[in-house]
Amino acid sequence: YEAASSEQNEHKATLNKTNELLLHLEAEKETLQRNSKKREEEEEEQWITFQTQYDNALKDKQQSEVAFHDKEQGLLQLQHDKEKIMELKTNKETEEQMAQWQ
């Protein structure tokens, strides 16, 4: 009887240890799931931040390209106007010289 009782006590002790281990593992599993969820949320936030910054940089680039194009067109117009003015000045000087020769 004592051997059976001793064996039963060993089984109870083993069962208790197994239950404790299961509780510990369950708690560990929950912790890992929480950490995994938190990491996923952080990665999602980082992705959103990256996407926003990328979109803003792309918008800035496009605005810069438009501004550059506008300035380039302005410079071309100035160059054209300068050439016209020089042409008119040359024509006027030629007319004045011809008037002096007559």
PDB file of N, CA and C in Angstrom:
ATOM      1  N   TYR A   1       0.828  -1.201   0.000  1.00  0.00           N
ATOM      2  CA  TYR A   1       0.000   0.000   0.000  1.00  0.00           C
ATOM      3  C   TYR A   1       0.864   1.252   0.000  1.00  0.00           C
ATOM      4  N   GLU A   2       1.943   1.202   0.817  1.00  0.00           N
ATOM      5  CA  GLU A   2       2.833   2.362   0.883  1.00  0.00           C
ATOM      6  C   GLU A   2       3.516   2.612  -0.445  1.00  0.00           C
ATOM      7  N   ALA A   3       3.884   1.570  -1.143  1.00  0.00           N
ATOM      8  CA  ALA A   3       4.542   1.721  -2.440  1.00  0.00           C
ATOM      9  C   ALA A   3       3.579   2.365  -3.428  1.00  0.00           C
ATOM     10  N   ALA A   4       2.336   1.936  -3.398  1.00  0.00           N
ATOM     11  CA  ALA A   4       1.335   2.506  -4.298  1.00  0.00           C
ATOM     12  C   ALA A   4       1.074   3.956  -3.930  1.00  0.00           C
ATOM     13  N   SER A   5       1.017   4.237  -2.638  1.00  0.00           N
ATOM     14  CA  SER A   5       0.784   5.600  -2.171  1.00  0.00           C
ATOM     15  C   SER A   5       1.964   6.488  -2.538  1.00  0.00           C
ATOM     16  N   SER A   6       3.176   5.969  -2.380  1.00  0.00           N
ATOM     17  CA  SER A   6       4.381   6.716  -2.723  1.00  0.00           C
ATOM     18  C   SER A   6       4.410   6.988  -4.227  1.00  0.00           C
ATOM     19  N   GLU A   7       4.026   5.966  -4.980  1.00  0.00           N
ATOM     20  CA  GLU A   7       3.989   6.126  -6.436  1.00  0.00           C
ATOM     21  C   GLU A   7       2.930   7.154  -6.832  1.00  0.00           C
ATOM     22  N   GLN A   8       1.814   7.123  -6.126  1.00  0.00           N
ATOM     23  CA  GLN A   8       0.738   8.076  -6.405  1.00  0.00           C
ATOM     24  C   GLN A   8       1.202   9.494  -6.087  1.00  0.00           C
ATOM     25  N   ASN A   9       1.954   9.647  -5.002  1.00  0.00           N
ATOM     26  CA  ASN A   9       2.490  10.964  -4.642  1.00  0.00           C
ATOM     27  C   ASN A   9       3.472  11.466  -5.702  1.00  0.00           C
ATOM     28  N   GLU A  10       4.278  10.545  -6.224  1.00  0.00           N
ATOM     29  CA  GLU A  10       5.222  10.930  -7.282  1.00  0.00           C
ATOM     30  C   GLU A  10       4.463  11.392  -8.520  1.00  0.00           C
ATOM     31  N   HIS A  11       3.393  10.661  -8.856  1.00  0.00           N
ATOM     32  CA  HIS A  11       2.582  11.054 -10.008  1.00  0.00           C
ATOM     33  C   HIS A  11       1.949  12.430  -9.785  1.00  0.00           C
ATOM     34  N   LYS A  12       1.466  12.662  -8.556  1.00  0.00           N
ATOM     35  CA  LYS A  12       0.874  13.968  -8.242  1.00  0.00           C
ATOM     36  C   LYS A  12       1.922  15.072  -8.366  1.00  0.00           C
ATOM     37  N   ALA A  13       3.120  14.807  -7.848  1.00  0.00           N
ATOM     38  CA  ALA A  13       4.198  15.797  -7.915  1.00  0.00           C
ATOM     39  C   ALA A  13       4.567  16.073  -9.373  1.00  0.00           C
ATOM     40  N   THR A  14       4.653  15.008 -10.160  1.00  0.00           N
ATOM     41  CA  THR A  14       4.970  15.159 -11.582  1.00  0.00           C
ATOM     42  C   THR A  14       3.862  15.929 -12.289  1.00  0.00           C
ATOM     43  N   LEU A  15       2.612  15.599 -11.949  1.00  0.00           N
ATOM     44  CA  LEU A  15       1.473  16.292 -12.540  1.00  0.00           C
ATOM     45  C   LEU A  15       1.489  17.775 -12.173  1.00  0.00           C
ATOM     46  N   ASN A  16       1.789  18.069 -10.903  1.00  0.00           N
ATOM     47  CA  ASN A  16       1.878  19.469 -10.462  1.00  0.00           C
ATOM     48  C   ASN A  16       2.980  20.216 -11.215  1.00  0.00           C
ATOM     49  N   LYS A  17       4.149  19.564 -11.352  1.00  0.00           N
ATOM     50  CA  LYS A  17       5.253  20.197 -12.080  1.00  0.00           C
ATOM     51  C   LYS A  17       4.866  20.427 -13.540  1.00  0.00           C
ATOM     52  N   THR A  18       4.188  19.433 -14.113  1.00  0.00           N
ATOM     53  CA  THR A  18       3.749  19.557 -15.504  1.00  0.00           C
ATOM     54  C   THR A  18       2.750  20.702 -15.646  1.00  0.00           C
ATOM     55  N   ASN A  19       1.809  20.794 -14.702  1.00  0.00           N
ATOM     56  CA  ASN A  19       0.830  21.891 -14.732  1.00  0.00           C
ATOM     57  C   ASN A  19       1.508  23.249 -14.580  1.00  0.00           C
ATOM     58  N   GLU A  20       2.484  23.326 -13.672  1.00  0.00           N
ATOM     59  CA  GLU A  20       3.232  24.578 -13.495  1.00  0.00           C
ATOM     60  C   GLU A  20       3.969  24.946 -14.782  1.00  0.00           C
ATOM     61  N   LEU A  21       4.585  23.932 -15.390  1.00  0.00           N
ATOM     62  CA  LEU A  21       5.308  24.163 -16.638  1.00  0.00           C
ATOM     63  C   LEU A  21       4.343  24.641 -17.734  1.00  0.00           C
ATOM     64  N   LEU A  22       3.173  24.014 -17.814  1.00  0.00           N
ATOM     65  CA  LEU A  22       2.167  24.421 -18.796  1.00  0.00           C
ATOM     66  C   LEU A  22       1.715  25.863 -18.560  1.00  0.00           C
ATOM     67  N   LEU A  23       1.473  26.219 -17.294  1.00  0.00           N
ATOM     68  CA  LEU A  23       1.084  27.601 -16.973  1.00  0.00           C
ATOM     69  C   LEU A  23       2.181  28.585 -17.378  1.00  0.00           C
ATOM     70  N   HIS A  24       3.419  28.201 -17.056  1.00  0.00           N
ATOM     71  CA  HIS A  24       4.562  29.049 -17.406  1.00  0.00           C
ATOM     72  C   HIS A  24       4.656  29.203 -18.929  1.00  0.00           C
ATOM     73  N   LEU A  25       4.519  28.092 -19.650  1.00  0.00           N
ATOM     74  CA  LEU A  25       4.602  28.134 -21.110  1.00  0.00           C
ATOM     75  C   LEU A  25       3.447  28.935 -21.713  1.00  0.00           C
ATOM     76  N   GLU A  26       2.273  28.812 -21.126  1.00  0.00           N
ATOM     77  CA  GLU A  26       1.113  29.575 -21.601  1.00  0.00           C
ATOM     78  C   GLU A  26       1.360  31.081 -21.411  1.00  0.00           C
ATOM     79  N   ALA A  27       1.903  31.441 -20.245  1.00  0.00           N
ATOM     80  CA  ALA A  27       2.230  32.850 -19.978  1.00  0.00           C
ATOM     81  C   ALA A  27       3.293  33.339 -20.962  1.00  0.00           C
ATOM     82  N   GLU A  28       4.291  32.500 -21.209  1.00  0.00           N
ATOM     83  CA  GLU A  28       5.355  32.836 -22.166  1.00  0.00           C
ATOM     84  C   GLU A  28       4.768  33.035 -23.570  1.00  0.00           C
ATOM     85  N   LYS A  29       3.848  32.151 -23.950  1.00  0.00           N
ATOM     86  CA  LYS A  29       3.192  32.240 -25.260  1.00  0.00           C
ATOM     87  C   LYS A  29       2.431  33.562 -25.383  1.00  0.00           C
ATOM     88  N   GLU A  30       1.682  33.928 -24.341  1.00  0.00           N
ATOM     89  CA  GLU A  30       0.930  35.185 -24.361  1.00  0.00           C
ATOM     90  C   GLU A  30       1.865  36.386 -24.479  1.00  0.00           C
ATOM     91  N   THR A  31       2.977  36.326 -23.744  1.00  0.00           N
ATOM     92  CA  THR A  31       3.962  37.411 -23.810  1.00  0.00           C
ATOM     93  C   THR A  31       4.525  37.534 -25.224  1.00  0.00           C
ATOM     94  N   LEU A  32       4.876  36.403 -25.810  1.00  0.00           N
ATOM     95  CA  LEU A  32       5.417  36.418 -27.170  1.00  0.00           C
ATOM     96  C   LEU A  32       4.389  36.944 -28.171  1.00  0.00           C
ATOM     97  N   GLN A  33       3.139  36.559 -27.993  1.00  0.00           N
ATOM     98  CA  GLN A  33       2.088  37.050 -28.890  1.00  0.00           C
ATOM     99  C   GLN A  33       1.914  38.560 -28.754  1.00  0.00           C
ATOM    100  N   ARG A  34       1.940  39.051 -27.495  1.00  0.00           N
ATOM    101  CA  ARG A  34       1.825  40.503 -27.276  1.00  0.00           C
ATOM    102  C   ARG A  34       3.006  41.230 -27.919  1.00  0.00           C
ATOM    103  N   ASN A  35       4.210  40.681 -27.692  1.00  0.00           N
ATOM    104  CA  ASN A  35       5.404  41.313 -28.261  1.00  0.00           C
ATOM    105  C   ASN A  35       5.357  41.297 -29.787  1.00  0.00           C
ATOM    106  N   SER A  36       4.894  40.184 -30.335  1.00  0.00           N
ATOM    107  CA  SER A  36       4.792  40.067 -31.788  1.00  0.00           C
ATOM    108  C   SER A  36       3.791  41.085 -32.334  1.00  0.00           C
ATOM    109  N   LYS A  37       2.659  41.213 -31.665  1.00  0.00           N
ATOM    110  CA  LYS A  37       1.635  42.176 -32.095  1.00  0.00           C
ATOM    111  C   LYS A  37       2.179  43.603 -31.996  1.00  0.00           C
ATOM    112  N   LYS A  38       2.882  43.885 -30.890  1.00  0.00           N
ATOM    113  CA  LYS A  38       3.461  45.219 -30.705  1.00  0.00           C
ATOM    114  C   LYS A  38       4.483  45.509 -31.811  1.00  0.00           C
ATOM    115  N   ARG A  39       5.312  44.512 -32.128  1.00  0.00           N
ATOM    116  CA  ARG A  39       6.323  44.683 -33.174  1.00  0.00           C
ATOM    117  C   ARG A  39       5.649  44.923 -34.534  1.00  0.00           C
ATOM    118  N   GLU A  40       4.581  44.176 -34.805  1.00  0.00           N
ATOM    119  CA  GLU A  40       3.843  44.383 -36.057  1.00  0.00           C
ATOM    120  C   GLU A  40       3.266  45.794 -36.126  1.00  0.00           C
ATOM    121  N   GLU A  41       2.726  46.274 -34.996  1.00  0.00           N
ATOM    122  CA  GLU A  41       2.171  47.631 -34.965  1.00  0.00           C
ATOM    123  C   GLU A  41       3.267  48.667 -35.193  1.00  0.00           C
ATOM    124  N   GLU A  42       4.443  48.443 -34.572  1.00  0.00           N
ATOM    125  CA  GLU A  42       5.555  49.373 -34.753  1.00  0.00           C
ATOM    126  C   GLU A  42       6.022  49.375 -36.209  1.00  0.00           C
ATOM    127  N   GLU A  43       6.100  48.178 -36.802  1.00  0.00           N
ATOM    128  CA  GLU A  43       6.511  48.093 -38.203  1.00  0.00           C
ATOM    129  C   GLU A  43       5.495  48.790 -39.102  1.00  0.00           C
ATOM    130  N   GLU A  44       4.224  48.642 -38.786  1.00  0.00           N
ATOM    131  CA  GLU A  44       3.166  49.304 -39.560  1.00  0.00           C
ATOM    132  C   GLU A  44       3.308  50.825 -39.450  1.00  0.00           C
ATOM    133  N   GLU A  45       3.568  51.313 -38.230  1.00  0.00           N
ATOM    134  CA  GLU A  45       3.763  52.755 -38.034  1.00  0.00           C
ATOM    135  C   GLU A  45       4.985  53.240 -38.808  1.00  0.00           C
ATOM    136  N   GLN A  46       6.076  52.445 -38.755  1.00  0.00           N
ATOM    137  CA  GLN A  46       7.288  52.822 -39.484  1.00  0.00           C
ATOM    138  C   GLN A  46       7.020  52.860 -40.985  1.00  0.00           C
ATOM    139  N   TRP A  47       6.261  51.901 -41.475  1.00  0.00           N
ATOM    140  CA  TRP A  47       5.944  51.868 -42.906  1.00  0.00           C
ATOM    141  C   TRP A  47       5.119  53.092 -43.297  1.00  0.00           C
ATOM    142  N   ILE A  48       4.125  53.423 -42.464  1.00  0.00           N
ATOM    143  CA  ILE A  48       3.283  54.594 -42.742  1.00  0.00           C
ATOM    144  C   ILE A  48       4.142  55.861 -42.752  1.00  0.00           C
ATOM    145  N   THR A  49       5.042  55.978 -41.774  1.00  0.00           N
ATOM    146  CA  THR A  49       5.933  57.137 -41.702  1.00  0.00           C
ATOM    147  C   THR A  49       6.810  57.203 -42.948  1.00  0.00           C
ATOM    148  N   PHE A  50       7.401  56.055 -43.309  1.00  0.00           N
ATOM    149  CA  PHE A  50       8.246  56.014 -44.506  1.00  0.00           C
ATOM    150  C   PHE A  50       7.452  56.417 -45.740  1.00  0.00           C
ATOM    151  N   GLN A  51       6.265  55.847 -45.892  1.00  0.00           N
ATOM    152  CA  GLN A  51       5.436  56.115 -47.073  1.00  0.00           C
ATOM    153  C   GLN A  51       5.077  57.598 -47.145  1.00  0.00           C
ATOM    154  N   THR A  52       4.741  58.188 -45.991  1.00  0.00           N
ATOM    155  CA  THR A  52       4.407  59.614 -45.942  1.00  0.00           C
ATOM    156  C   THR A  52       5.617  60.457 -46.342  1.00  0.00           C
ATOM    157  N   GLN A  53       6.783  60.128 -45.771  1.00  0.00           N
ATOM    158  CA  GLN A  53       7.995  60.882 -46.102  1.00  0.00           C
ATOM    159  C   GLN A  53       8.354  60.726 -47.576  1.00  0.00           C
ATOM    160  N   TYR A  54       8.192  59.517 -48.095  1.00  0.00           N
ATOM    161  CA  TYR A  54       8.489  59.266 -49.507  1.00  0.00           C
ATOM    162  C   TYR A  54       7.550  60.080 -50.396  1.00  0.00           C
ATOM    163  N   ASP A  55       6.255  60.039 -50.071  1.00  0.00           N
ATOM    164  CA  ASP A  55       5.270  60.799 -50.852  1.00  0.00           C
ATOM    165  C   ASP A  55       5.573  62.294 -50.815  1.00  0.00           C
ATOM    166  N   ASN A  56       5.942  62.797 -49.628  1.00  0.00           N
ATOM    167  CA  ASN A  56       6.278  64.220 -49.495  1.00  0.00           C
ATOM    168  C   ASN A  56       7.524  64.568 -50.303  1.00  0.00           C
ATOM    169  N   ALA A  57       8.529  63.679 -50.259  1.00  0.00           N
ATOM    170  CA  ALA A  57       9.755  63.924 -51.022  1.00  0.00           C
ATOM    171  C   ALA A  57       9.459  63.921 -52.519  1.00  0.00           C
ATOM    172  N   LEU A  58       8.603  63.007 -52.942  1.00  0.00           N
ATOM    173  CA  LEU A  58       8.226  62.945 -54.357  1.00  0.00           C
ATOM    174  C   LEU A  58       7.491  64.222 -54.776  1.00  0.00           C
ATOM    175  N   LYS A  59       6.594  64.688 -53.908  1.00  0.00           N
ATOM    176  CA  LYS A  59       5.855  65.924 -54.184  1.00  0.00           C
ATOM    177  C   LYS A  59       6.829  67.112 -54.260  1.00  0.00           C
ATOM    178  N   ASP A  60       7.781  67.173 -53.312  1.00  0.00           N
ATOM    179  CA  ASP A  60       8.780  68.245 -53.321  1.00  0.00           C
ATOM    180  C   ASP A  60       9.607  68.206 -54.606  1.00  0.00           C
ATOM    181  N   LYS A  61       9.986  66.999 -55.018  1.00  0.00           N
ATOM    182  CA  LYS A  61      10.772  66.841 -56.247  1.00  0.00           C
ATOM    183  C   LYS A  61       9.989  67.370 -57.445  1.00  0.00           C
ATOM    184  N   GLN A  62       8.722  66.997 -57.522  1.00  0.00           N
ATOM    185  CA  GLN A  62       7.899  67.450 -58.646  1.00  0.00           C
ATOM    186  C   GLN A  62       7.744  68.971 -58.631  1.00  0.00           C
ATOM    187  N   GLN A  63       7.533  69.532 -57.443  1.00  0.00           N
ATOM    188  CA  GLN A  63       7.403  70.994 -57.337  1.00  0.00           C
ATOM    189  C   GLN A  63       8.713  71.678 -57.730  1.00  0.00           C
ATOM    190  N   SER A  64       9.836  71.079 -57.326  1.00  0.00           N
ATOM    191  CA  SER A  64      11.139  71.644 -57.684  1.00  0.00           C
ATOM    192  C   SER A  64      11.357  71.592 -59.192  1.00  0.00           C
ATOM    193  N   GLU A  65      10.951  70.468 -59.797  1.00  0.00           N
ATOM    194  CA  GLU A  65      11.097  70.347 -61.251  1.00  0.00           C
ATOM    195  C   GLU A  65      10.247  71.391 -61.971  1.00  0.00           C
ATOM    196  N   VAL A  66       9.033  71.620 -61.491  1.00  0.00           N
ATOM    197  CA  VAL A  66       8.163  72.637 -62.094  1.00  0.00           C
ATOM    198  C   VAL A  66       8.790  74.021 -61.922  1.00  0.00           C
ATOM    199  N   ALA A  67       9.273  74.310 -60.710  1.00  0.00           N
ATOM    200  CA  ALA A  67       9.897  75.613 -60.453  1.00  0.00           C
ATOM    201  C   ALA A  67      11.135  75.791 -61.329  1.00  0.00           C
ATOM    202  N   PHE A  68      11.943  74.724 -61.448  1.00  0.00           N
ATOM    203  CA  PHE A  68      13.139  74.798 -62.288  1.00  0.00           C
ATOM    204  C   PHE A  68      12.749  75.064 -63.740  1.00  0.00           C
ATOM    205  N   HIS A  69      11.743  74.355 -64.222  1.00  0.00           N
ATOM    206  CA  HIS A  69      11.277  74.544 -65.606  1.00  0.00           C
ATOM    207  C   HIS A  69      10.802  75.988 -65.817  1.00  0.00           C
ATOM    208  N   ASP A  70      10.039  76.495 -64.844  1.00  0.00           N
ATOM    209  CA  ASP A  70       9.549  77.876 -64.945  1.00  0.00           C
ATOM    210  C   ASP A  70      10.712  78.868 -64.988  1.00  0.00           C
ATOM    211  N   LYS A  71      11.714  78.656 -64.130  1.00  0.00           N
ATOM    212  CA  LYS A  71      12.870  79.560 -64.110  1.00  0.00           C
ATOM    213  C   LYS A  71      13.655  79.448 -65.411  1.00  0.00           C
ATOM    214  N   GLU A  72      13.787  78.222 -65.898  1.00  0.00           N
ATOM    215  CA  GLU A  72      14.497  78.018 -67.158  1.00  0.00           C
ATOM    216  C   GLU A  72      13.779  78.749 -68.299  1.00  0.00           C
ATOM    217  N   GLN A  73      12.452  78.654 -68.321  1.00  0.00           N
ATOM    218  CA  GLN A  73      11.669  79.364 -69.340  1.00  0.00           C
ATOM    219  C   GLN A  73      11.845  80.876 -69.188  1.00  0.00           C
ATOM    220  N   GLY A  74      11.870  81.334 -67.930  1.00  0.00           N
ATOM    221  CA  GLY A  74      12.089  82.760 -67.671  1.00  0.00           C
ATOM    222  C   GLY A  74      13.448  83.218 -68.176  1.00  0.00           C
ATOM    223  N   LEU A  75      14.474  82.399 -67.943  1.00  0.00           N
ATOM    224  CA  LEU A  75      15.817  82.747 -68.422  1.00  0.00           C
ATOM    225  C   LEU A  75      15.873  82.764 -69.949  1.00  0.00           C
ATOM    226  N   LEU A  76      15.226  81.786 -70.569  1.00  0.00           N
ATOM    227  CA  LEU A  76      15.189  81.769 -72.037  1.00  0.00           C
ATOM    228  C   LEU A  76      14.484  83.012 -72.574  1.00  0.00           C
ATOM    229  N   GLN A  77      13.403  83.405 -71.917  1.00  0.00           N
ATOM    230  CA  GLN A  77      12.674  84.607 -72.333  1.00  0.00           C
ATOM    231  C   GLN A  77      13.546  85.846 -72.161  1.00  0.00           C
ATOM    232  N   LEU A  78      14.277  85.914 -71.036  1.00  0.00           N
ATOM    233  CA  LEU A  78      15.188  87.046 -70.817  1.00  0.00           C
ATOM    234  C   LEU A  78      16.264  87.090 -71.893  1.00  0.00           C
ATOM    235  N   GLN A  79      16.825  85.926 -72.216  1.00  0.00           N
ATOM    236  CA  GLN A  79      17.855  85.856 -73.259  1.00  0.00           C
ATOM    237  C   GLN A  79      17.290  86.329 -74.597  1.00  0.00           C
ATOM    238  N   HIS A  80      16.086  85.876 -74.890  1.00  0.00           N
ATOM    239  CA  HIS A  80      15.420  86.282 -76.138  1.00  0.00           C
ATOM    240  C   HIS A  80      15.184  87.799 -76.148  1.00  0.00           C
ATOM    241  N   ASP A  81      14.693  88.323 -75.020  1.00  0.00           N
ATOM    242  CA  ASP A  81      14.447  89.770 -74.917  1.00  0.00           C
ATOM    243  C   ASP A  81      15.750  90.551 -75.066  1.00  0.00           C
ATOM    244  N   LYS A  82      16.820  90.041 -74.464  1.00  0.00           N
ATOM    245  CA  LYS A  82      18.124  90.707 -74.544  1.00  0.00           C
ATOM    246  C   LYS A  82      18.591  90.753 -76.002  1.00  0.00           C
ATOM    247  N   GLU A  83      18.425  89.631 -76.698  1.00  0.00           N
ATOM    248  CA  GLU A  83      18.824  89.592 -78.108  1.00  0.00           C
ATOM    249  C   GLU A  83      18.007  90.584 -78.934  1.00  0.00           C
ATOM    250  N   LYS A  84      16.716  90.675 -78.653  1.00  0.00           N
ATOM    251  CA  LYS A  84      15.851  91.639 -79.362  1.00  0.00           C
ATOM    252  C   LYS A  84      16.322  93.070 -79.109  1.00  0.00           C
ATOM    253  N   ILE A  85      16.609  93.356 -77.841  1.00  0.00           N
ATOM    254  CA  ILE A  85      17.066  94.705 -77.470  1.00  0.00           C
ATOM    255  C   ILE A  85      18.375  95.028 -78.182  1.00  0.00           C
ATOM    256  N   MET A  86      19.308  94.059 -78.199  1.00  0.00           N
ATOM    257  CA  MET A  86      20.590  94.287 -78.867  1.00  0.00           C
ATOM    258  C   MET A  86      20.374  94.526 -80.367  1.00  0.00           C
ATOM    259  N   GLU A  87      19.446  93.767 -80.939  1.00  0.00           N
ATOM    260  CA  GLU A  87      19.131  93.931 -82.367  1.00  0.00           C
ATOM    261  C   GLU A  87      18.548  95.321 -82.634  1.00  0.00           C
ATOM    262  N   LEU A  88      17.614  95.744 -81.774  1.00  0.00           N
ATOM    263  CA  LEU A  88      17.015  97.077 -81.930  1.00  0.00           C
ATOM    264  C   LEU A  88      18.060  98.173 -81.740  1.00  0.00           C
ATOM    265  N   LYS A  89      18.948  97.972 -80.761  1.00  0.00           N
ATOM    266  CA  LYS A  89      20.004  98.954 -80.496  1.00  0.00           C
ATOM    267  C   LYS A  89      20.929  99.055 -81.712  1.00  0.00           C
ATOM    268  N   THR A  90      21.293  97.893 -82.253  1.00  0.00           N
ATOM    269  CA  THR A  90      22.159  97.885 -83.439  1.00  0.00           C
ATOM    270  C   THR A  90      21.470  98.582 -84.605  1.00  0.00           C
ATOM    271  N   ASN A  91      20.192  98.301 -84.801  1.00  0.00           N
ATOM    272  CA  ASN A  91      19.430  98.955 -85.881  1.00  0.00           C
ATOM    273  C   ASN A  91      19.385 100.465 -85.686  1.00  0.00           C
ATOM    274  N   LYS A  92      19.164 100.891 -84.452  1.00  0.00           N
ATOM    275  CA  LYS A  92      19.082 102.328 -84.161  1.00  0.00           C
ATOM    276  C   LYS A  92      20.431 102.994 -84.423  1.00  0.00           C
ATOM    277  N   GLU A  93      21.516 102.349 -83.977  1.00  0.00           N
ATOM    278  CA  GLU A  93      22.851 102.910 -84.202  1.00  0.00           C
ATOM    279  C   GLU A  93      23.151 102.999 -85.695  1.00  0.00           C
ATOM    280  N   THR A  94      22.746 101.971 -86.426  1.00  0.00           N
ATOM    281  CA  THR A  94      22.956 101.978 -87.881  1.00  0.00           C
ATOM    282  C   THR A  94      22.188 103.128 -88.517  1.00  0.00           C
ATOM    283  N   GLU A  95      20.946 103.318 -88.098  1.00  0.00           N
ATOM    284  CA  GLU A  95      20.128 104.423 -88.629  1.00  0.00           C
ATOM    285  C   GLU A  95      20.758 105.767 -88.302  1.00  0.00           C
ATOM    286  N   GLU A  96      21.276 105.917 -87.071  1.00  0.00           N
ATOM    287  CA  GLU A  96      21.899 107.183 -86.673  1.00  0.00           C
ATOM    288  C   GLU A  96      23.144 107.451 -87.505  1.00  0.00           C
ATOM    289  N   GLN A  97      23.942 106.397 -87.747  1.00  0.00           N
ATOM    290  CA  GLN A  97      25.156 106.583 -88.551  1.00  0.00           C
ATOM    291  C   GLN A  97      24.796 106.961 -89.984  1.00  0.00           C
ATOM    292  N   MET A  98      23.769 106.308 -90.514  1.00  0.00           N
ATOM    293  CA  MET A  98      23.353 106.628 -91.882  1.00  0.00           C
ATOM    294  C   MET A  98      22.837 108.067 -91.957  1.00  0.00           C
ATOM    295  N   ALA A  99      22.153 108.508 -90.907  1.00  0.00           N
ATOM    296  CA  ALA A  99      21.634 109.877 -90.884  1.00  0.00           C
ATOM    297  C   ALA A  99      22.788 110.864 -90.820  1.00  0.00           C
ATOM    298  N   GLN A 100      23.842 110.526 -90.091  1.00  0.00           N
ATOM    299  CA  GLN A 100      24.995 111.418 -89.980  1.00  0.00           C
ATOM    300  C   GLN A 100      25.736 111.500 -91.308  1.00  0.00           C
ATOM    301  N   TRP A 101      25.767 110.412 -92.068  1.00  0.00           N
ATOM    302  CA  TRP A 101      26.494 110.399 -93.338  1.00  0.00           C
ATOM    303  C   TRP A 101      25.771 111.193 -94.413  1.00  0.00           C
ATOM    304  N   GLN A 102      24.485 111.384 -94.229  1.00  0.00           N
ATOM    305  CA  GLN A 102      23.741 112.096 -95.276  1.00  0.00           C
ATOM    306  C   GLN A 102      23.834 113.578 -95.125  1.00  0.00           C
TER     307      GLN A 102
END
